[in-house]
Coordinates of C-alpha atoms in Angstrom, one line a residue:
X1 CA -0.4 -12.8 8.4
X2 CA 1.4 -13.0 11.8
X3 CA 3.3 -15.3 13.9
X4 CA 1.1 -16.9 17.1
X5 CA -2.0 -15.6 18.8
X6 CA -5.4 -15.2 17.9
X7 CA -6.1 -12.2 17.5
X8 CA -10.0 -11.6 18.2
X9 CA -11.5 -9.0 15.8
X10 CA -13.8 -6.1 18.0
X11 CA -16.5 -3.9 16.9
X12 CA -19.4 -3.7 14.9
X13 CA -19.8 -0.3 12.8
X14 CA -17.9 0.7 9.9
X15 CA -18.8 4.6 10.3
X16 CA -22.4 5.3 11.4
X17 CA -24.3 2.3 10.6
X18 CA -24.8 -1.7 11.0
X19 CA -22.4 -4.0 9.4
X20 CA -22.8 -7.4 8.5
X21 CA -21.7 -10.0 11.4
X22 CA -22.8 -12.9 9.8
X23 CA -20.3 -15.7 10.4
X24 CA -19.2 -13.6 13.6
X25 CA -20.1 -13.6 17.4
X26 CA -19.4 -10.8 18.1
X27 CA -23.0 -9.4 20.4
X28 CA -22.9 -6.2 18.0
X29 CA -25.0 -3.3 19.7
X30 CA -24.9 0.0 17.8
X31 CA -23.3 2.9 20.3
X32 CA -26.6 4.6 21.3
X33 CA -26.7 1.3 23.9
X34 CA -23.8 0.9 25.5
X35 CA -23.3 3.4 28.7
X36 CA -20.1 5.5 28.8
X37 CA -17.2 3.8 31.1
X38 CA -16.2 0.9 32.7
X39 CA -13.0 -1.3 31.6
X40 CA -12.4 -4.5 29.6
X41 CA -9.4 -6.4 31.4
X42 CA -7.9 -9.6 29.3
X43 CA -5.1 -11.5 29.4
X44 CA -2.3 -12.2 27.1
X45 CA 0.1 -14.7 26.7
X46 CA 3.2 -11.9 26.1
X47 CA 3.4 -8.5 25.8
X48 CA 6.6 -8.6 22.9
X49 CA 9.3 -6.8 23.1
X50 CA 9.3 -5.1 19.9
X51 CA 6.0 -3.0 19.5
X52 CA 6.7 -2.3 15.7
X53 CA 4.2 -4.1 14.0
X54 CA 5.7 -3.7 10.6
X55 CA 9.0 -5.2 12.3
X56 CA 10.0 -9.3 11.9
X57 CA 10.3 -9.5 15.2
X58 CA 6.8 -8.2 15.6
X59 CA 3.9 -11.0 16.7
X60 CA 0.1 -10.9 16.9
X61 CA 0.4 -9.6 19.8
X62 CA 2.0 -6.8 18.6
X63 CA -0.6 -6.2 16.3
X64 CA -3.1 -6.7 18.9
X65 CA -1.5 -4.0 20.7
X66 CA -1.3 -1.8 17.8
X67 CA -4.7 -1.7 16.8
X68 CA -5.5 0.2 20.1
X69 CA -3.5 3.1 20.1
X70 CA -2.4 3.5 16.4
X71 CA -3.8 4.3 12.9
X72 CA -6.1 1.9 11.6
X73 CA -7.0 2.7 7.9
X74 CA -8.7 -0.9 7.4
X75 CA -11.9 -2.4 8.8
X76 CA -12.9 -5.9 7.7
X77 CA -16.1 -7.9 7.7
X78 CA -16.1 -11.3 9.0
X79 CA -16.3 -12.4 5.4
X80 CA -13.3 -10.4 4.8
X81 CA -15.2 -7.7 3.0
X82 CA -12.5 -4.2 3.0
X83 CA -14.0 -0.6 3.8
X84 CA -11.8 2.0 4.5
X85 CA -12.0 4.1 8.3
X86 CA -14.2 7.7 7.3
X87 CA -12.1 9.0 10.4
X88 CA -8.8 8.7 8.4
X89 CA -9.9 8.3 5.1
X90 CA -12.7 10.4 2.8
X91 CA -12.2 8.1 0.2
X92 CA -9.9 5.3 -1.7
X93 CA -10.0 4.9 -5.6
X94 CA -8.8 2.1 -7.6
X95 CA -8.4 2.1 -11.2
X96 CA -5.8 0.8 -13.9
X97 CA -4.0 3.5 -15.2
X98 CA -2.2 2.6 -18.7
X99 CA -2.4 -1.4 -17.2
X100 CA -1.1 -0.6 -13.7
X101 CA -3.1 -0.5 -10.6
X102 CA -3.4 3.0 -8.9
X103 CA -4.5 3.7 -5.5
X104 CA -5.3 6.9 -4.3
X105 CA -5.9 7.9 -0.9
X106 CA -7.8 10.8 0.1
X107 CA -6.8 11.8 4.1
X108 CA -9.6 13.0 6.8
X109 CA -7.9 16.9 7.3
X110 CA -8.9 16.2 10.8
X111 CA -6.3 13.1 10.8
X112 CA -3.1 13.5 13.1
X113 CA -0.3 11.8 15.4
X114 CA -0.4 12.6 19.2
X115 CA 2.5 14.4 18.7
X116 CA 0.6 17.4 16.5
X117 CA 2.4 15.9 13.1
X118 CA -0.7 16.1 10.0
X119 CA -1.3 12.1 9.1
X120 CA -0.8 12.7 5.4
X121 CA 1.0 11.5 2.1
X122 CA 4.8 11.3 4.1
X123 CA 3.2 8.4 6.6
X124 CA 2.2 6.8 3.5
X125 CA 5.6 7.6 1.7
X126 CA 7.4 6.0 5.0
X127 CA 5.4 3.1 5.3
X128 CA 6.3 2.0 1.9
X129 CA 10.0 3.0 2.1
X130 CA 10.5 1.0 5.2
X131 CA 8.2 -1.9 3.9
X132 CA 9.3 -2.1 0.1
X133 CA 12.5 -4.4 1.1
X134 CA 14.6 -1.5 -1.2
X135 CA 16.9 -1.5 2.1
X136 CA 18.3 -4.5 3.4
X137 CA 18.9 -2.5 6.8
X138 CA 14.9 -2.5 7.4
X139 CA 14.3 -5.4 9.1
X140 CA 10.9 -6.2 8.0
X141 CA 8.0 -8.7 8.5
X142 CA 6.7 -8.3 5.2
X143 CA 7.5 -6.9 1.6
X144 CA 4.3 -8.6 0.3
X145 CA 3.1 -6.2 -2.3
X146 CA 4.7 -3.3 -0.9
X147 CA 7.7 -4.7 -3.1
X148 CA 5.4 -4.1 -6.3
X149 CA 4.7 0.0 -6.0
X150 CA 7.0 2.1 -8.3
X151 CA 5.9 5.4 -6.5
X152 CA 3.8 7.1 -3.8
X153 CA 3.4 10.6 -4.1
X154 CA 1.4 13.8 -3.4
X155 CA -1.9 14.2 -4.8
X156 CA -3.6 17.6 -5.6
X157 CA -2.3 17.9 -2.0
X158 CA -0.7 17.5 1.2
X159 CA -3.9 15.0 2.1
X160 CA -3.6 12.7 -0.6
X161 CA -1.4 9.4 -1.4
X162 CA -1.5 8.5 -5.0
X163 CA 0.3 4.5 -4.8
X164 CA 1.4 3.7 -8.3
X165 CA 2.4 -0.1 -8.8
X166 CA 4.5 -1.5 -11.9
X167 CA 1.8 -3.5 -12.8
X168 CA -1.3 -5.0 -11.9
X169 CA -1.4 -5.6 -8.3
X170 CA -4.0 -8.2 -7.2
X171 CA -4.5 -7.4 -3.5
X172 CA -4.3 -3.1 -2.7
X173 CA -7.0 -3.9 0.1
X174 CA -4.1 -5.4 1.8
X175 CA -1.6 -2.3 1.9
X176 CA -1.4 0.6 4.0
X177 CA -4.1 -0.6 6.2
X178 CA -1.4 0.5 9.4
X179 CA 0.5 3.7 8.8
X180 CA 4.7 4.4 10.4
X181 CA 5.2 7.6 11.9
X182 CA 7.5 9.7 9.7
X183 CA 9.7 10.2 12.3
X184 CA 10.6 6.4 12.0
X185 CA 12.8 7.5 9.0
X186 CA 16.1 5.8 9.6
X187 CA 16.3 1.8 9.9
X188 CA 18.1 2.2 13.4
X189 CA 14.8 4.2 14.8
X190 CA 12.5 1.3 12.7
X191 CA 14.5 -1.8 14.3
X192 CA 15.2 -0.7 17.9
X193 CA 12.8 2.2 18.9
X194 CA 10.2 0.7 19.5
X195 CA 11.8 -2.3 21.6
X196 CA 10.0 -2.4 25.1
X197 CA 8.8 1.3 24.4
X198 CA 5.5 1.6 22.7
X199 CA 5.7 5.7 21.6
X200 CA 2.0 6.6 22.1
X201 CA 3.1 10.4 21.0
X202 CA 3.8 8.5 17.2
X203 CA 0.4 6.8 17.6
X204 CA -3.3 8.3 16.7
X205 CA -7.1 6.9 17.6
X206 CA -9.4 6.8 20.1
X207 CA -6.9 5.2 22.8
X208 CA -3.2 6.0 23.5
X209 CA -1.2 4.3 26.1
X210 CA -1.5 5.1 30.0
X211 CA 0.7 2.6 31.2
X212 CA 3.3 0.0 30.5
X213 CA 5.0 -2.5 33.3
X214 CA 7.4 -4.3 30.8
X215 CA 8.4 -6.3 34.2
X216 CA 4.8 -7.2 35.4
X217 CA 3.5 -7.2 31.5
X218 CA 0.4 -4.5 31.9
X219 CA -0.6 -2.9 29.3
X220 CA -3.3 0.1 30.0
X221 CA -5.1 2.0 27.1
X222 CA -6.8 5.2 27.8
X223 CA -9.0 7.7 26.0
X224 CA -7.0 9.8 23.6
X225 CA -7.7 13.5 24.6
X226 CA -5.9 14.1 20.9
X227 CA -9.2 11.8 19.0
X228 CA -11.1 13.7 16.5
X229 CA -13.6 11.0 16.5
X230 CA -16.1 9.3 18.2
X231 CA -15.3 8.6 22.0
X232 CA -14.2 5.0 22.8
X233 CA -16.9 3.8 25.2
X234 CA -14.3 2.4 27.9
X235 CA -12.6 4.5 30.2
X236 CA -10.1 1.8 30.4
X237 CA -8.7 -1.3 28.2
X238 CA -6.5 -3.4 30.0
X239 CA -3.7 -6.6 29.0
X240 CA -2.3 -8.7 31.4
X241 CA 0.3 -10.8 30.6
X242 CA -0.6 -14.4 32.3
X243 CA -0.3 -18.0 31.8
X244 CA -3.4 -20.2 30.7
X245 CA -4.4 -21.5 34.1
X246 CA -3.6 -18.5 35.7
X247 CA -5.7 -16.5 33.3
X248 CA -8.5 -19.1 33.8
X249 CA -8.4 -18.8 37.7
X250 CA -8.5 -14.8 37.0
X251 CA -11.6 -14.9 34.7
X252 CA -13.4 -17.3 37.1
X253 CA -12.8 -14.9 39.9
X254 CA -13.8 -11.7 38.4
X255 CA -10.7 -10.5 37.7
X256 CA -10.9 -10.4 33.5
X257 CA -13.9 -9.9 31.8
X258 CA -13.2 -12.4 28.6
X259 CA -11.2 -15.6 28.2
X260 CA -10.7 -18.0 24.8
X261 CA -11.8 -21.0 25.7
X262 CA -11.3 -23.1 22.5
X263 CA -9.9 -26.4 24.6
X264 CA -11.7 -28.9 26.3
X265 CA -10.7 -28.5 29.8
X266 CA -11.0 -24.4 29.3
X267 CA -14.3 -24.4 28.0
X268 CA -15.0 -26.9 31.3
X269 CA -13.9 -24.7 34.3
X270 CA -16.3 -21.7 32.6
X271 CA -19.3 -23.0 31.0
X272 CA -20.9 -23.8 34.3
X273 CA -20.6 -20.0 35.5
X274 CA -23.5 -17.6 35.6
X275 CA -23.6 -13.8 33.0
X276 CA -21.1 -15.8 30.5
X277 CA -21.5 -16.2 27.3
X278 CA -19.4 -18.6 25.2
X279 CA -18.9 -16.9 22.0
X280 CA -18.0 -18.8 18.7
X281 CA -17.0 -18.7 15.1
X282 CA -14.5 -19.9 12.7
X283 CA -10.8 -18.9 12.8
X284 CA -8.6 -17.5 10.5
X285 CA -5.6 -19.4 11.9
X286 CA -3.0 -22.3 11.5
X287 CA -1.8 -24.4 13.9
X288 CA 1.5 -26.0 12.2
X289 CA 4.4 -28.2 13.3
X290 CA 7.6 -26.5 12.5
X291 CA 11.1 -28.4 11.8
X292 CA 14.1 -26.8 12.3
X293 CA 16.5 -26.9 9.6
X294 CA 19.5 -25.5 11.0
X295 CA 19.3 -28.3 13.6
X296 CA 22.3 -30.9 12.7
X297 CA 19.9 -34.0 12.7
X298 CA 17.2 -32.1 10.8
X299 CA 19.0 -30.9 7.9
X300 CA 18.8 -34.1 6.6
X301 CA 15.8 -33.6 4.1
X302 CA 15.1 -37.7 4.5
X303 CA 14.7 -37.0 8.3
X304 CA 13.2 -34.5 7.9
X305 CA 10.4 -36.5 5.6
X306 CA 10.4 -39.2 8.5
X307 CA 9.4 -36.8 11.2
X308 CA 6.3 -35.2 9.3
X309 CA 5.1 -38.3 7.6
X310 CA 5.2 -40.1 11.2
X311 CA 2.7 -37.4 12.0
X312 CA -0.9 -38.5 13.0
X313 CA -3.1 -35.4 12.5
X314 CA -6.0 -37.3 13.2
X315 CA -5.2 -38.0 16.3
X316 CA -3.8 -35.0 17.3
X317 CA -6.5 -32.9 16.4
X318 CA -9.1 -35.4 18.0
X319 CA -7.4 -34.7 21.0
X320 CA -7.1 -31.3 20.3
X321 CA -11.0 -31.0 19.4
X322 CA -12.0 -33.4 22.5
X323 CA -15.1 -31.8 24.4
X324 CA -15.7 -28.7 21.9
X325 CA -18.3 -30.6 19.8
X326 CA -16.3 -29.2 16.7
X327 CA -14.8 -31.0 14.0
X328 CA -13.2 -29.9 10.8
X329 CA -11.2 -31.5 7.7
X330 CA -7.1 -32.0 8.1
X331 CA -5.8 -28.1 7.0
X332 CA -4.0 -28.3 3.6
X333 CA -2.6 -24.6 3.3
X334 CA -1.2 -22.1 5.5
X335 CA -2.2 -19.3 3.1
X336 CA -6.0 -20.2 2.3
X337 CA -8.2 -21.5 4.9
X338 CA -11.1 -24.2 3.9
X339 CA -14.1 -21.9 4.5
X340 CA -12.7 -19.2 0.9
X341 CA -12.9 -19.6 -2.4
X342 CA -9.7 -21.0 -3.8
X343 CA -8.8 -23.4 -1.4
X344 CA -6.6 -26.5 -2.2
X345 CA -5.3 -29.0 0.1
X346 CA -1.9 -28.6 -0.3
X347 CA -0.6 -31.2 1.7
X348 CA -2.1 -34.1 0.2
X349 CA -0.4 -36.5 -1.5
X350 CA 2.7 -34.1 -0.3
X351 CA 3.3 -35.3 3.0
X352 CA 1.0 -37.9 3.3
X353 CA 0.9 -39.8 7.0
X354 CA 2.6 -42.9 6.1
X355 CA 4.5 -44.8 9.3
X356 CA 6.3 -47.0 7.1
X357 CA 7.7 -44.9 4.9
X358 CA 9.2 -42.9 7.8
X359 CA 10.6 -45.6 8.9
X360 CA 12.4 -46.4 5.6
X361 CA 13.4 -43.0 5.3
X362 CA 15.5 -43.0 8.4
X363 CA 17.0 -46.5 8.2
X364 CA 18.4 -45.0 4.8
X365 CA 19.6 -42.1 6.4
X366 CA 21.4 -44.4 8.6
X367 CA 19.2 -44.5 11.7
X368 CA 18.7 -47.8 13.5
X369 CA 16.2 -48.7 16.5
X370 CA 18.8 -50.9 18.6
X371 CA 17.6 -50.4 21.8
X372 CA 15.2 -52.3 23.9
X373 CA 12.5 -49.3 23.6
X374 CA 13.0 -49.1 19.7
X375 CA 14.4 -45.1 19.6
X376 CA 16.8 -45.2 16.9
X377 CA 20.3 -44.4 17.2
X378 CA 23.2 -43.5 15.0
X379 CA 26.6 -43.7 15.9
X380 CA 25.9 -44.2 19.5
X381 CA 23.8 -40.9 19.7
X382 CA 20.3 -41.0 20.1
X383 CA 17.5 -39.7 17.2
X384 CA 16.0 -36.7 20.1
X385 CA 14.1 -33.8 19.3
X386 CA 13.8 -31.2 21.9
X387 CA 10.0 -30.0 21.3
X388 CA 9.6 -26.6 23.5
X389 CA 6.1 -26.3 25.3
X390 CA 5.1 -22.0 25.7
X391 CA 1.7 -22.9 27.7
X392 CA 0.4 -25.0 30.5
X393 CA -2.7 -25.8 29.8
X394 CA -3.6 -29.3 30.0
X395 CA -5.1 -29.5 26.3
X396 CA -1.1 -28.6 25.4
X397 CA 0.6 -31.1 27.6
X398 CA -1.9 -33.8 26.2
X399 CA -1.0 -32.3 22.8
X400 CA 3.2 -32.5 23.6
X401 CA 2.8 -36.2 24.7
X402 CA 0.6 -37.3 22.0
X403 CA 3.4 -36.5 20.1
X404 CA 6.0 -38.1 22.3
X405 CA 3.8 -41.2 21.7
X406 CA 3.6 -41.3 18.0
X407 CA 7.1 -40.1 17.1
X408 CA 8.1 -42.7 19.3
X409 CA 6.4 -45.5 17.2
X410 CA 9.1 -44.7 14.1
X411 CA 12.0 -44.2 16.8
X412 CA 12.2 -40.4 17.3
X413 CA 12.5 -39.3 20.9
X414 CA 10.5 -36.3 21.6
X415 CA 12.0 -34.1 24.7
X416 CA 9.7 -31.9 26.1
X417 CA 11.3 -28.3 27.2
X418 CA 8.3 -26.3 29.1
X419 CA 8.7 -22.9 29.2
X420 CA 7.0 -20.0 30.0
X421 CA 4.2 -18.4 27.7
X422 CA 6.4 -15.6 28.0
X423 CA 9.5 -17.2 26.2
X424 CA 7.9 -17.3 23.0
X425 CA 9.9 -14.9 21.2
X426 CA 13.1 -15.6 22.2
X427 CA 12.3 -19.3 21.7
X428 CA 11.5 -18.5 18.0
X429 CA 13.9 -15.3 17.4
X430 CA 16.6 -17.3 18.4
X431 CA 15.6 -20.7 17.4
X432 CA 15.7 -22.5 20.6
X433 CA 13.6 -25.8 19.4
X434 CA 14.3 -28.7 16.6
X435 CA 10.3 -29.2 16.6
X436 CA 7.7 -26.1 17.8
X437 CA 4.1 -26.0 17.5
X438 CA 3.9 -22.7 16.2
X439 CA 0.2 -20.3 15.5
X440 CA -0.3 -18.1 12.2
X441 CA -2.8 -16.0 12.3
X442 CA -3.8 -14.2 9.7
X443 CA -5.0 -9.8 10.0
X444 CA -7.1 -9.9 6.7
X445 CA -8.8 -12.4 4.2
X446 CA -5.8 -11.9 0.9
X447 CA -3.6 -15.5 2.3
X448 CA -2.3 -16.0 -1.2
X449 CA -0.5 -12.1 -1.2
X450 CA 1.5 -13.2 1.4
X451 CA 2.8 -16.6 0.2
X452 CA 6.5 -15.0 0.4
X453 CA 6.2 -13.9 3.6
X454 CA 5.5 -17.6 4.7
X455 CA 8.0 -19.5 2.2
X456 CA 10.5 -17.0 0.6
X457 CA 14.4 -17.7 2.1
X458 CA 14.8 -15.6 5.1
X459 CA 10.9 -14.4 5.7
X460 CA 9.4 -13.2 8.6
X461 CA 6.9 -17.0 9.2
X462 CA 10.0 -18.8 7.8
X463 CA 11.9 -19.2 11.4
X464 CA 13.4 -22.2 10.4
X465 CA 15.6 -22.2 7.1
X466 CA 13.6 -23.3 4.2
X467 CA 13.6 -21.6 1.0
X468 CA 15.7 -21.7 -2.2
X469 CA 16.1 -19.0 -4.9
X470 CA 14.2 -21.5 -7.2
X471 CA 11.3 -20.9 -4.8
X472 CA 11.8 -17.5 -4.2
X473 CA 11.5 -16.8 -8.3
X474 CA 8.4 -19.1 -8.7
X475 CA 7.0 -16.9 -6.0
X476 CA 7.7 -13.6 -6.9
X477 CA 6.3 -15.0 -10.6
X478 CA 3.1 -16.1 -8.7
X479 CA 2.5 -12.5 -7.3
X480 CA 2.8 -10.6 -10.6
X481 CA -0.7 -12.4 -11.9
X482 CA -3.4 -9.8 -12.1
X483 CA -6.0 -12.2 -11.6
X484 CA -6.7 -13.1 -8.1
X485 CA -8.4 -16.7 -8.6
X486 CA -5.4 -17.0 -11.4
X487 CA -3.2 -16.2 -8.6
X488 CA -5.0 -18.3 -6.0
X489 CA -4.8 -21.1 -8.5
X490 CA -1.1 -20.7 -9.2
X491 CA 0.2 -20.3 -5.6
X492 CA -1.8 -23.4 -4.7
X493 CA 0.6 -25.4 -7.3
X494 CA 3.6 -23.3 -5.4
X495 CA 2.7 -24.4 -2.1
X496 CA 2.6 -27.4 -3.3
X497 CA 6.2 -27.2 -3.7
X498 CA 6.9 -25.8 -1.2
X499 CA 5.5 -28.4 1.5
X500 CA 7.9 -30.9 -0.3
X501 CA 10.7 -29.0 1.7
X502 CA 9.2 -30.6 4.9
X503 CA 9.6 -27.6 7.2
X504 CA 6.4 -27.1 7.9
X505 CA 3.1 -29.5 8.5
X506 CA -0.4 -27.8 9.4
X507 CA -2.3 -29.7 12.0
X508 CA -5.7 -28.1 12.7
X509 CA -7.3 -25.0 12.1
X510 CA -9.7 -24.9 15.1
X511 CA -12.2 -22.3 16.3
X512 CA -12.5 -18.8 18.2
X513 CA -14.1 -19.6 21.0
X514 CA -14.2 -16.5 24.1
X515 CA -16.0 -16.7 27.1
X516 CA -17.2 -13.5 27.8
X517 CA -18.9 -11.6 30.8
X518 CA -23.0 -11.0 29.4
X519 CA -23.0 -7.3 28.4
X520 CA -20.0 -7.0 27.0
X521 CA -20.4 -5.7 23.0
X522 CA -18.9 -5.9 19.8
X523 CA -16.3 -8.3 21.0
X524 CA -15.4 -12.1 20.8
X525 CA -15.4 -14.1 17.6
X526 CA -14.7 -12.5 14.6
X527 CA -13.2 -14.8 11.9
X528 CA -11.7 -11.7 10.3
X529 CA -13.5 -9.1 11.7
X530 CA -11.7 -6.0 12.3
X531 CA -13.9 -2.8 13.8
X532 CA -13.3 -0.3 15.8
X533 CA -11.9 0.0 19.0
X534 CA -14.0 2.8 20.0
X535 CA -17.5 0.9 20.0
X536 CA -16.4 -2.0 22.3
X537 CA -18.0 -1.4 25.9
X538 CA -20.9 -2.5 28.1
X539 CA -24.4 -2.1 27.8
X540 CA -26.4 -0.3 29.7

């Protein structure tokens, strides 16, 4: 799971045949017809500094990035369904060995870096070094899992990982599905390396960078000349970093070839436009309200109760939904999504929407509306929120003063701060917001493995100081159940408890939804679709 962005899962084939698309929309063609060449320009709402995916400081956008020029071990079905990638991998066992879960890993001989270096038991050796959480100095975005292995080692040979755990581990389809270079060996190379500098000559795949404007934020994949496997179909794949009307204005004149669309006014300026096709499917995302804890006002738990139970998610999502002909049930997890098995609302009865309470809750915590236009104040200062807006799209403005207007009716000022799309991480890295509408999207379909990476003291998702040791224990208890529905079941009760921390509220899930030029394949809506990069491209 990663922070903001929505990330749109491309391709169709697993190896050499047809994979299920259901729940996707994805126009999947088999390779035999699409032509060789041509380019797929996008947009993107940052290009992040840091370009380690496996770092904290790494986004979806990161990993968006990633996926083109670096190993990808893992494709997914839009169901979620796991198969492993024949061009790195000749085959993955799992079995329990004496009652602990054993992975083995058996390594294409054809697999290597650009660089010449053999992809082969080190990178998986590295990856769980750096990942495990056994050294503080690694700064990393999650331990989920990772933290349960005892031991990677060689196999009969140099080309095979054998991943002992201490126990039963519920979720190996999650791990080592991205590999780390073993030249990132040192926590100084793993934290700063790869800050505005990509290192195509530690990546492998069909595409490797060919160019990087960290001041204009272009992005430009090319064909690898180092890929063992099948040729990507583009000659180019292109990122642009642009705002939302911006990026509308571009795709309406030509200038990128796919858009998402997923708001009202969007989906308005494109659906009237000839060879587009609006493309559609469920998301694997959260859109959440996040409360910043650290914030003098909001450390006050009681306030911190006000602000979320003053929260109309009804409204805000009909104004969110307004025009899409889409509706769907109030979210009540950020690690389960309603369309799996497992799912629990969460939120209910937990931080219920309930005005008057709020307003109790901050009269006791010594809040009073005095003033003519009823914002409460407190020794002569004034309850304000500063509430940074990353996007200019109308559907967000409506969004940020919806909020102003509800907020308002318990006597919380809401101050919007708009700032670039670009801002985003330093708005989060450094905490620059009491309230932010935050994404999480989520890279495969195992939510409950990650419920420390969301909730544990310190986590990468947890940007705004929740957490306790008591949590932290009941979690790391959660993840040692063998079972997954046993572990589904019990981390539902945890997230239970943690919601009563009132950090974090989730508003709306929503959908995927791209407008895309007509031709264009394997690409669009993918719910959790991962493929590969190679088979996106035209048709002839």
């Amino acid at each position: 799971m990663v922070a903001v962005a929505y990330v749109s899962g491309c391709g169709v084939a697993l190896d050499d045949s047809a994979v299920s698309t259901e729940g996707a929309d994805l126009n999947p063609q088999p390779r035999e017809a699409l032509r060789d060449g041509g380019s797929l320009t996008t947009a993107i709402t940052e290009v992040s500094p840091q370009w380690n995916t496996f770092h904290a400081d790494g986004t979806a956008y990161t990993q968006l990035m990633w996926r083109w020029y670096n190993p990808t071990l893992a494709y997914f079905a839009p169901d979620g369904t796991y198969s492993f990638n024949r061009d790195y991998l000749t085959d993955v066992r799992k079995e329990l060995v004496d009652g602990k879960t054993v992975v083995t890993y058996t390594i294409n001989p054809k697999a290597h870096y650009n660089d010449g270096t053999p992809i082969d038991y080190r990178s998986f050796v590295n990856t769980w070094r750096a990942s495990s959480g056994a050294d503080p100095n690694y700064i990393v975005s999650s331990t989920d899992g990772y933290d349960q292995i005892a031991s990677v080692t060689r196999g009969v040979d140099d080309r095979q990982a054998v991943v002992r755990f201490r126990g039963v581990w519920a979720w190996p389809d999650g791990l080592f599905n991205q590999l780390l270079h073993p030249k990132v060996n040192s926590a100084e190379v793993y934290n700063k390396g790869y800050l505005q500098n990509p290192h195509p000559e530690w990546g492998a795949g069909p595409y490797t960078i060919g160019g990087y404007d960290p001041n204009t934020g272009v992005v430009t994949f090319t064909r690898n000349p180092q890929w063992w496997g099948h040729r990507g179909k583009l000659d180019r794949r292109v990122f642009r970093q642009m705002e939302d009307q911006a990026a509308i204005n571009a795709f309406r004149n030509g200038e990128l070839d796919a858009i998402g669309v997923a708001t009202k006014d969007s989906r308005a300026q494109v659906i009237t436009m000839g060879g587009v096709d609006i493309r559609t499917a469920a998301a694997p995302q959260n859109n959440l309200l996040m409360v910043n804890l650290d914030t003098p006002i909001l450390g006050d738990r009681r306030v911190r109760e006000a602000v979320l139970r003053g929260v109309d998610r009804r409204t805000l999502a009909r104004i969110r939904f307004t025009g899409l002909n889409y509706t769907e049930p109030l979210p009540g997890s950020l690690q389960m999504y309603p369309f799996q098995p497992g799912y629990e609302d969460n939120v209910s009865g937990v931080i219920d929407y309930d005005p008057n309470r709020a307003r109790a809750l901050l009269d006791e915590a010594g809040w009073r509306s005095t003033g003519d236009d009823e914002i409460r104040e407190r020794g002569g200062a004034r309850l304000t929120l500063t509430l940074p807006i990353l996007s200019d799209a109308p559907a967000m403005q409506n969004l940020a003063r919806a909020f102003q207007a509800i907020l308002a009716k318990i006597g919380v000022e809401v101050t919007i701060d708009q700032r670039p799309a670009s801002d985003f991480s330093q708005v989060v890295i450094n905490k620059e917001f009491d309230l932010f509408l935050m994404g999480f999207s989520s890279s495969d379909p195992f939510g409950m493995a990650y419920l420390c990476q969301t909730w544990c003291e310190g986590s990468q998702l947890n940007r705004v100081g929740a957490g306790s040791p008591e949590l932290d224990a009941e979690i790391a208890r959660v993840a040692q159940i063998p079972d997954p529905r046993a572990q589904i079941a019990a981390g539902n009760a945890v997230e239970r408890t943690a919601f009563g921390q009132y950090s974090d509220l989730p508003l709306f899930n929503g959908p995927a939804m791209y407008a895309v030029k007509e031709g264009l394949a394997n690409y669009g809506a993918g719910q959790f679709y991962v493929g590969p990069v190679e088979d996106v491209g035209w048709q002839e």
